[in-house]
Amino acid sequence: PPPSPTPVQSADGLEVRTVRSISEVPPEAWNRCADGYDGQVNPFLQWEFLHALEASGSASAEQGWLPVHAVLSRAQQQDDASGNEAAEILGVAPLYVKSHSYGEYVFDHAWAEAYGRFTGKRYYPKLQSCVPFSPVTGSRLLVAGEGQDREESLAVLSKSVVALCDQIDVSSLHVTFNTGEERDYLSEEAGFLARTGIQYHWENQGYESFDDFLMNLRQSKRKSIRQERKYVLQKSGLRVSRVHGSEMSAADWDAFYRFYLNTCDKKWGEAYLNREFFHMLGDSMKEKVDPLSLLSTLSVSSHFFLYQKIVERRDRM
């Protein structure tokens, strides 16, 4: 592993250091930064989700994901008798030293080849800011607070991750699936090159029922969908039920993991997540995880959004 970088300090007393595990950051401090200022909680950025990835070994140095998370803090004097100082955490950034480009949902193998051909240097290791194995858009510079304090923290954190990149001696720094707010802080002036991607999102346009949604489709499509649903209900014997993570047993999670492996095999994908991850996720995010029993759809929810991953059950579909 690369040596631990020296903390980066700003003129106004802010400091950015790195940690080799998210467990070194208190969960409440990380989540306070991840929740941001607008109340839109992204479950994939929560301490519990990222910790499950690391603690299960799914995102680990052995798998080519070495955590080097950045932590922005300001020293403040404690009131205890010892007079020791405690760091007030103002921001964090999920960072990983990568030895490959798998699990990122951005294919930069051509970049790797070109970098080696034109510079004569190795493309790996590189520094990656993302949520492992997820293409869901979300903040990568996670900062608590509002107004000018927030802007100051974003500016310091964005500059510091570039400085950390130089200290760690990696080829490059990649920030993927970030938000529009961060664009000003990850600009060409700061040394970044922008890459534009396209995603297709479905949004509820005020539909109160599935029939409301169908009424916005052409008649031929409405008819086709209704016939398919009728067949499923009357002929296939399939049943869909919703259960919360807190209602899932260990055997249920084992079954879900088998469905996940089946989907990876069928789609020629790689199973990045292991069995322990699903058990840990079910334990630490019980009220935010909804696996549907027979269709095996893993839904991770926040107050505003529902994120789903479809996996298939071999003997029923």
GROMACS .gro file of C-alpha atoms in nm:
model
  317
    1PRO     CA    1   0.000   0.000   0.000
    2PRO     CA    2   0.111   0.360  -0.057
    3PRO     CA    3   0.242   0.554   0.244
    4SER     CA    4  -0.007   0.756   0.446
    5PRO     CA    5  -0.008   1.112   0.312
    6THR     CA    6   0.073   1.410   0.533
    7PRO     CA    7  -0.240   1.602   0.640
    8VAL     CA    8  -0.311   1.901   0.419
    9GLN     CA    9  -0.364   2.224   0.612
   10SER     CA   10  -0.525   2.549   0.501
   11ALA     CA   11  -0.448   2.902   0.623
   12ASP     CA   12  -0.771   2.926   0.823
   13GLY     CA   13  -0.708   2.625   1.044
   14LEU     CA   14  -0.883   2.358   0.840
   15GLU     CA   15  -0.707   2.025   0.793
   16VAL     CA   16  -0.763   1.731   0.561
   17ARG     CA   17  -0.626   1.392   0.664
   18THR     CA   18  -0.687   1.041   0.535
   19VAL     CA   19  -0.807   0.725   0.707
   20ARG     CA   20  -0.752   0.369   0.590
   21SER     CA   21  -1.098   0.256   0.699
   22ILE     CA   22  -1.433   0.426   0.734
   23SER     CA   23  -1.450   0.270   1.081
   24GLU     CA   24  -1.199   0.537   1.189
   25VAL     CA   25  -1.470   0.801   1.139
   26PRO     CA   26  -1.765   0.808   1.384
   27PRO     CA   27  -2.085   0.705   1.202
   28GLU     CA   28  -2.279   1.008   1.320
   29ALA     CA   29  -2.007   1.246   1.198
   30TRP     CA   30  -1.987   1.082   0.854
   31ASN     CA   31  -2.365   1.074   0.812
   32ARG     CA   32  -2.399   1.437   0.919
   33CYS     CA   33  -2.175   1.528   0.626
   34ALA     CA   34  -2.337   1.279   0.387
   35ASP     CA   35  -2.687   1.408   0.460
   36GLY     CA   36  -2.581   1.753   0.341
   37TYR     CA   37  -2.801   2.058   0.378
   38ASP     CA   38  -3.106   1.974   0.164
   39GLY     CA   39  -3.234   1.673   0.358
   40GLN     CA   40  -3.206   1.439   0.059
   41VAL     CA   41  -3.039   1.133   0.211
   42ASN     CA   42  -2.852   0.913  -0.034
   43PRO     CA   43  -2.835   0.569   0.133
   44PHE     CA   44  -2.530   0.464  -0.071
   45LEU     CA   45  -2.328   0.743   0.092
   46GLN     CA   46  -2.428   0.647   0.444
   47TRP     CA   47  -2.159   0.519   0.681
   48GLU     CA   48  -2.346   0.190   0.725
   49PHE     CA   49  -2.348   0.108   0.353
   50LEU     CA   50  -1.982   0.193   0.292
   51HIS     CA   51  -1.879   0.016   0.611
   52ALA     CA   52  -2.058  -0.301   0.500
   53LEU     CA   53  -1.862  -0.291   0.173
   54GLU     CA   54  -1.532  -0.258   0.359
   55ALA     CA   55  -1.596  -0.486   0.657
   56SER     CA   56  -1.727  -0.766   0.436
   57GLY     CA   57  -1.415  -0.750   0.221
   58SER     CA   58  -1.612  -0.659  -0.092
   59ALA     CA   59  -1.430  -0.325  -0.121
   60SER     CA   60  -1.087  -0.396   0.024
   61ALA     CA   61  -0.720  -0.373  -0.067
   62GLU     CA   62  -0.726  -0.743  -0.157
   63GLN     CA   63  -0.999  -0.670  -0.413
   64GLY     CA   64  -0.820  -0.367  -0.556
   65TRP     CA   65  -1.007  -0.109  -0.347
   66LEU     CA   66  -0.778   0.042  -0.081
   67PRO     CA   67  -0.974   0.296   0.128
   68VAL     CA   68  -0.801   0.633   0.182
   69HIS     CA   69  -1.101   0.846   0.274
   70ALA     CA   70  -1.040   1.219   0.317
   71VAL     CA   71  -1.160   1.383   0.640
   72LEU     CA   72  -1.189   1.761   0.670
   73SER     CA   73  -1.181   1.896   1.025
   74ARG     CA   74  -1.116   2.202   1.237
   75ALA     CA   75  -0.947   2.165   1.574
   76GLN     CA   76  -1.156   2.287   1.864
   77GLN     CA   77  -1.077   2.306   2.235
   78GLN     CA   78  -1.253   2.060   2.459
   79ASP     CA   79  -1.394   2.169   2.793
   80ASP     CA   80  -1.261   1.867   2.982
   81ALA     CA   81  -0.990   1.888   3.243
   82SER     CA   82  -0.727   1.733   3.019
   83GLY     CA   83  -0.729   2.030   2.783
   84ASN     CA   84  -0.695   1.797   2.481
   85GLU     CA   85  -0.820   1.913   2.144
   86ALA     CA   86  -1.081   1.725   1.944
   87ALA     CA   87  -1.128   1.759   1.572
   88GLU     CA   88  -1.470   1.880   1.458
   89ILE     CA   89  -1.541   1.692   1.134
   90LEU     CA   90  -1.677   1.928   0.868
   91GLY     CA   91  -1.653   1.711   0.557
   92VAL     CA   92  -1.550   1.376   0.416
   93ALA     CA   93  -1.483   1.228   0.073
   94PRO     CA   94  -1.496   0.856  -0.012
   95LEU     CA   95  -1.163   0.775  -0.178
   96TYR     CA   96  -1.002   0.450  -0.291
   97VAL     CA   97  -0.664   0.367  -0.438
   98LYS     CA   98  -0.750   0.138  -0.730
   99SER     CA   99  -0.531  -0.125  -0.893
  100HIS     CA  100  -0.785  -0.182  -1.175
  101SER     CA  101  -1.094  -0.019  -1.328
  102TYR     CA  102  -1.358  -0.279  -1.246
  103GLY     CA  103  -1.670  -0.203  -1.044
  104GLU     CA  104  -1.680   0.165  -1.141
  105TYR     CA  105  -1.938   0.163  -1.426
  106VAL     CA  106  -1.700   0.386  -1.622
  107PHE     CA  107  -1.476   0.209  -1.869
  108ASP     CA  108  -1.140   0.383  -1.888
  109HIS     CA  109  -0.926   0.099  -2.021
  110ALA     CA  110  -0.854   0.307  -2.331
  111TRP     CA  111  -0.729   0.585  -2.105
  112ALA     CA  112  -0.502   0.336  -1.930
  113GLU     CA  113  -0.357   0.215  -2.259
  114ALA     CA  114  -0.306   0.569  -2.392
  115TYR     CA  115  -0.150   0.688  -2.068
  116GLY     CA  116   0.108   0.410  -2.076
  117ARG     CA  117   0.180   0.456  -2.445
  118PHE     CA  118   0.233   0.833  -2.437
  119THR     CA  119   0.395   0.874  -2.093
  120GLY     CA  120   0.575   0.545  -2.048
  121LYS     CA  121   0.430   0.530  -1.697
  122ARG     CA  122   0.184   0.298  -1.527
  123TYR     CA  123  -0.181   0.403  -1.511
  124TYR     CA  124  -0.241   0.204  -1.194
  125PRO     CA  125  -0.264   0.273  -0.911
  126LYS     CA  126  -0.512   0.556  -0.954
  127LEU     CA  127  -0.724   0.742  -0.700
  128GLN     CA  128  -1.102   0.704  -0.730
  129SER     CA  129  -1.378   0.899  -0.555
  130CYS     CA  130  -1.702   0.704  -0.588
  131VAL     CA  131  -1.935   0.455  -0.428
  132PRO     CA  132  -1.796   0.112  -0.517
  133PHE     CA  133  -2.009  -0.096  -0.755
  134SER     CA  134  -2.278   0.170  -0.795
  135PRO     CA  135  -2.358   0.412  -1.081
  136VAL     CA  136  -2.600   0.613  -0.865
  137THR     CA  137  -2.535   0.987  -0.879
  138GLY     CA  138  -2.446   1.149  -0.549
  139SER     CA  139  -2.215   1.393  -0.378
  140ARG     CA  140  -1.849   1.296  -0.355
  141LEU     CA  141  -1.744   1.598  -0.149
  142LEU     CA  142  -1.964   1.541   0.156
  143VAL     CA  143  -1.985   1.860   0.358
  144ALA     CA  144  -2.198   1.961   0.654
  145GLY     CA  145  -2.327   2.313   0.703
  146GLU     CA  146  -2.479   2.580   0.482
  147GLY     CA  147  -2.393   2.908   0.315
  148GLN     CA  148  -2.041   3.046   0.322
  149ASP     CA  149  -1.913   2.778   0.560
  150ARG     CA  150  -2.025   2.509   0.318
  151GLU     CA  151  -1.863   2.682   0.022
  152GLU     CA  152  -1.538   2.720   0.215
  153SER     CA  153  -1.537   2.353   0.314
  154LEU     CA  154  -1.609   2.242  -0.043
  155ALA     CA  155  -1.325   2.455  -0.175
  156VAL     CA  156  -1.073   2.328   0.080
  157LEU     CA  157  -1.179   1.964   0.041
  158SER     CA  158  -1.163   1.973  -0.340
  159LYS     CA  159  -0.815   2.127  -0.341
  160SER     CA  160  -0.692   1.889  -0.073
  161VAL     CA  161  -0.791   1.570  -0.254
  162VAL     CA  162  -0.577   1.688  -0.548
  163ALA     CA  163  -0.286   1.747  -0.310
  164LEU     CA  164  -0.340   1.403  -0.156
  165CYS     CA  165  -0.329   1.254  -0.504
  166ASP     CA  166   0.020   1.400  -0.553
  167GLN     CA  167   0.138   1.270  -0.214
  168ILE     CA  168   0.013   0.917  -0.270
  169ASP     CA  169   0.193   0.911  -0.606
  170VAL     CA  170  -0.092   0.783  -0.822
  171SER     CA  171  -0.135   0.851  -1.191
  172SER     CA  172  -0.462   1.041  -1.166
  173LEU     CA  173  -0.770   1.127  -0.962
  174HIS     CA  174  -1.116   1.030  -1.087
  175VAL     CA  175  -1.445   1.161  -0.945
  176THR     CA  176  -1.739   0.977  -1.095
  177PHE     CA  177  -2.118   1.019  -1.082
  178ASN     CA  178  -2.086   1.341  -0.883
  179THR     CA  179  -2.348   1.615  -0.856
  180GLY     CA  180  -2.384   1.942  -1.042
  181GLU     CA  181  -2.308   2.140  -0.726
  182GLU     CA  182  -1.957   1.998  -0.721
  183ARG     CA  183  -1.883   2.092  -1.082
  184ASP     CA  184  -1.753   2.437  -0.989
  185TYR     CA  185  -1.508   2.282  -0.744
  186LEU     CA  186  -1.393   2.007  -0.981
  187SER     CA  187  -1.321   2.243  -1.269
  188GLU     CA  188  -1.053   2.264  -1.536
  189GLU     CA  189  -0.893   2.544  -1.333
  190ALA     CA  190  -0.851   2.292  -1.051
  191GLY     CA  191  -0.688   2.045  -1.290
  192PHE     CA  192  -0.988   1.830  -1.381
  193LEU     CA  193  -1.119   1.726  -1.722
  194ALA     CA  194  -1.496   1.689  -1.750
  195ARG     CA  195  -1.651   1.369  -1.886
  196THR     CA  196  -2.022   1.377  -1.967
  197GLY     CA  197  -2.227   1.060  -1.935
  198ILE     CA  198  -2.593   0.982  -2.002
  199GLN     CA  199  -2.829   0.798  -1.768
  200TYR     CA  200  -3.199   0.724  -1.807
  201HIS     CA  201  -3.408   0.782  -1.493
  202TRP     CA  202  -3.778   0.715  -1.442
  203GLU     CA  203  -3.960   0.980  -1.241
  204ASN     CA  204  -4.311   0.967  -1.104
  205GLN     CA  205  -4.504   1.243  -1.280
  206GLY     CA  206  -4.773   1.258  -1.013
  207TYR     CA  207  -4.906   0.907  -1.082
  208GLU     CA  208  -5.119   0.778  -0.796
  209SER     CA  209  -5.157   0.430  -0.940
  210PHE     CA  210  -5.016   0.204  -1.210
  211ASP     CA  211  -5.326   0.273  -1.422
  212ASP     CA  212  -5.246   0.645  -1.407
  213PHE     CA  213  -4.905   0.565  -1.553
  214LEU     CA  214  -5.055   0.347  -1.827
  215MET     CA  215  -5.288   0.626  -1.938
  216ASN     CA  216  -4.983   0.820  -2.057
  217LEU     CA  217  -4.889   0.540  -2.298
  218ARG     CA  218  -5.024   0.457  -2.641
  219GLN     CA  219  -5.325   0.228  -2.646
  220SER     CA  220  -5.128  -0.057  -2.801
  221LYS     CA  221  -4.869  -0.046  -2.524
  222ARG     CA  222  -5.135  -0.027  -2.253
  223LYS     CA  223  -5.302  -0.334  -2.397
  224SER     CA  224  -4.976  -0.528  -2.421
  225ILE     CA  225  -4.874  -0.448  -2.063
  226ARG     CA  226  -5.214  -0.538  -1.923
  227GLN     CA  227  -5.212  -0.872  -2.106
  228GLU     CA  228  -4.866  -0.953  -1.972
  229ARG     CA  229  -4.968  -0.868  -1.616
  230LYS     CA  230  -5.282  -1.077  -1.651
  231TYR     CA  231  -5.079  -1.375  -1.768
  232VAL     CA  232  -4.840  -1.344  -1.475
  233LEU     CA  233  -5.125  -1.328  -1.224
  234GLN     CA  234  -5.334  -1.610  -1.369
  235LYS     CA  235  -5.090  -1.851  -1.534
  236SER     CA  236  -4.744  -1.833  -1.383
  237GLY     CA  237  -4.824  -1.870  -1.016
  238LEU     CA  238  -4.574  -1.596  -0.927
  239ARG     CA  239  -4.643  -1.386  -0.621
  240VAL     CA  240  -4.483  -1.055  -0.527
  241SER     CA  241  -4.461  -0.949  -0.164
  242ARG     CA  242  -4.274  -0.667   0.006
  243VAL     CA  243  -4.074  -0.717   0.323
  244HIS     CA  244  -3.845  -0.484   0.514
  245GLY     CA  245  -3.486  -0.574   0.586
  246SER     CA  246  -3.580  -0.616   0.952
  247GLU     CA  247  -3.814  -0.901   0.850
  248MET     CA  248  -3.547  -1.091   0.658
  249SER     CA  249  -3.392  -1.399   0.817
  250ALA     CA  250  -3.038  -1.523   0.759
  251ALA     CA  251  -3.180  -1.790   0.528
  252ASP     CA  252  -3.363  -1.521   0.329
  253TRP     CA  253  -3.039  -1.326   0.277
  254ASP     CA  254  -2.861  -1.645   0.173
  255ALA     CA  255  -3.132  -1.705  -0.085
  256PHE     CA  256  -3.101  -1.348  -0.209
  257TYR     CA  257  -2.726  -1.393  -0.245
  258ARG     CA  258  -2.784  -1.704  -0.458
  259PHE     CA  259  -3.017  -1.501  -0.684
  260TYR     CA  260  -2.749  -1.232  -0.711
  261LEU     CA  261  -2.489  -1.489  -0.818
  262ASN     CA  262  -2.733  -1.632  -1.070
  263THR     CA  263  -2.788  -1.289  -1.224
  264CYS     CA  264  -2.413  -1.225  -1.249
  265ASP     CA  265  -2.361  -1.563  -1.417
  266LYS     CA  266  -2.650  -1.514  -1.658
  267LYS     CA  267  -2.542  -1.162  -1.759
  268TRP     CA  268  -2.171  -1.251  -1.782
  269GLY     CA  269  -2.103  -1.015  -1.495
  270GLU     CA  270  -1.871  -1.038  -1.200
  271ALA     CA  271  -2.004  -1.087  -0.848
  272TYR     CA  272  -1.830  -0.802  -0.667
  273LEU     CA  273  -2.043  -0.836  -0.353
  274ASN     CA  274  -2.003  -1.131  -0.120
  275ARG     CA  275  -2.245  -1.310   0.110
  276GLU     CA  276  -2.126  -1.124   0.421
  277PHE     CA  277  -2.208  -0.788   0.261
  278PHE     CA  278  -2.578  -0.869   0.226
  279HIS     CA  279  -2.601  -0.996   0.583
  280MET     CA  280  -2.427  -0.685   0.715
  281LEU     CA  281  -2.644  -0.458   0.503
  282GLY     CA  282  -2.959  -0.623   0.633
  283ASP     CA  283  -2.837  -0.583   0.988
  284SER     CA  284  -2.717  -0.221   0.974
  285MET     CA  285  -2.978  -0.073   0.736
  286LYS     CA  286  -3.282  -0.277   0.830
  287GLU     CA  287  -3.541  -0.007   0.771
  288LYS     CA  288  -3.386   0.115   0.445
  289VAL     CA  289  -3.359  -0.220   0.267
  290ASP     CA  290  -3.660  -0.383   0.100
  291PRO     CA  291  -3.592  -0.713  -0.080
  292LEU     CA  292  -3.900  -0.839  -0.268
  293SER     CA  293  -3.923  -1.210  -0.199
  294LEU     CA  294  -3.984  -1.384  -0.532
  295LEU     CA  295  -3.868  -1.128  -0.783
  296SER     CA  296  -3.570  -1.054  -0.558
  297THR     CA  297  -3.549  -0.684  -0.616
  298LEU     CA  298  -3.318  -0.514  -0.370
  299SER     CA  299  -3.458  -0.168  -0.296
  300VAL     CA  300  -3.252   0.076  -0.094
  301SER     CA  301  -3.465   0.372   0.002
  302SER     CA  302  -3.428   0.724   0.134
  303HIS     CA  303  -3.696   0.979   0.214
  304PHE     CA  304  -3.712   1.094  -0.149
  305PHE     CA  305  -3.580   0.821  -0.376
  306LEU     CA  306  -3.601   0.447  -0.431
  307TYR     CA  307  -3.302   0.269  -0.582
  308GLN     CA  308  -3.349  -0.085  -0.713
  309LYS     CA  309  -3.130  -0.369  -0.831
  310ILE     CA  310  -3.304  -0.659  -1.004
  311VAL     CA  311  -3.172  -1.010  -0.953
  312GLU     CA  312  -3.335  -1.326  -1.083
  313ARG     CA  313  -3.439  -1.649  -0.924
  314ARG     CA  314  -3.331  -1.931  -1.154
  315ASP     CA  315  -3.605  -2.184  -1.079
  316ARG     CA  316  -3.900  -1.944  -1.111
  317MET     CA  317  -3.815  -1.703  -1.392
   0.00000   0.00000   0.00000
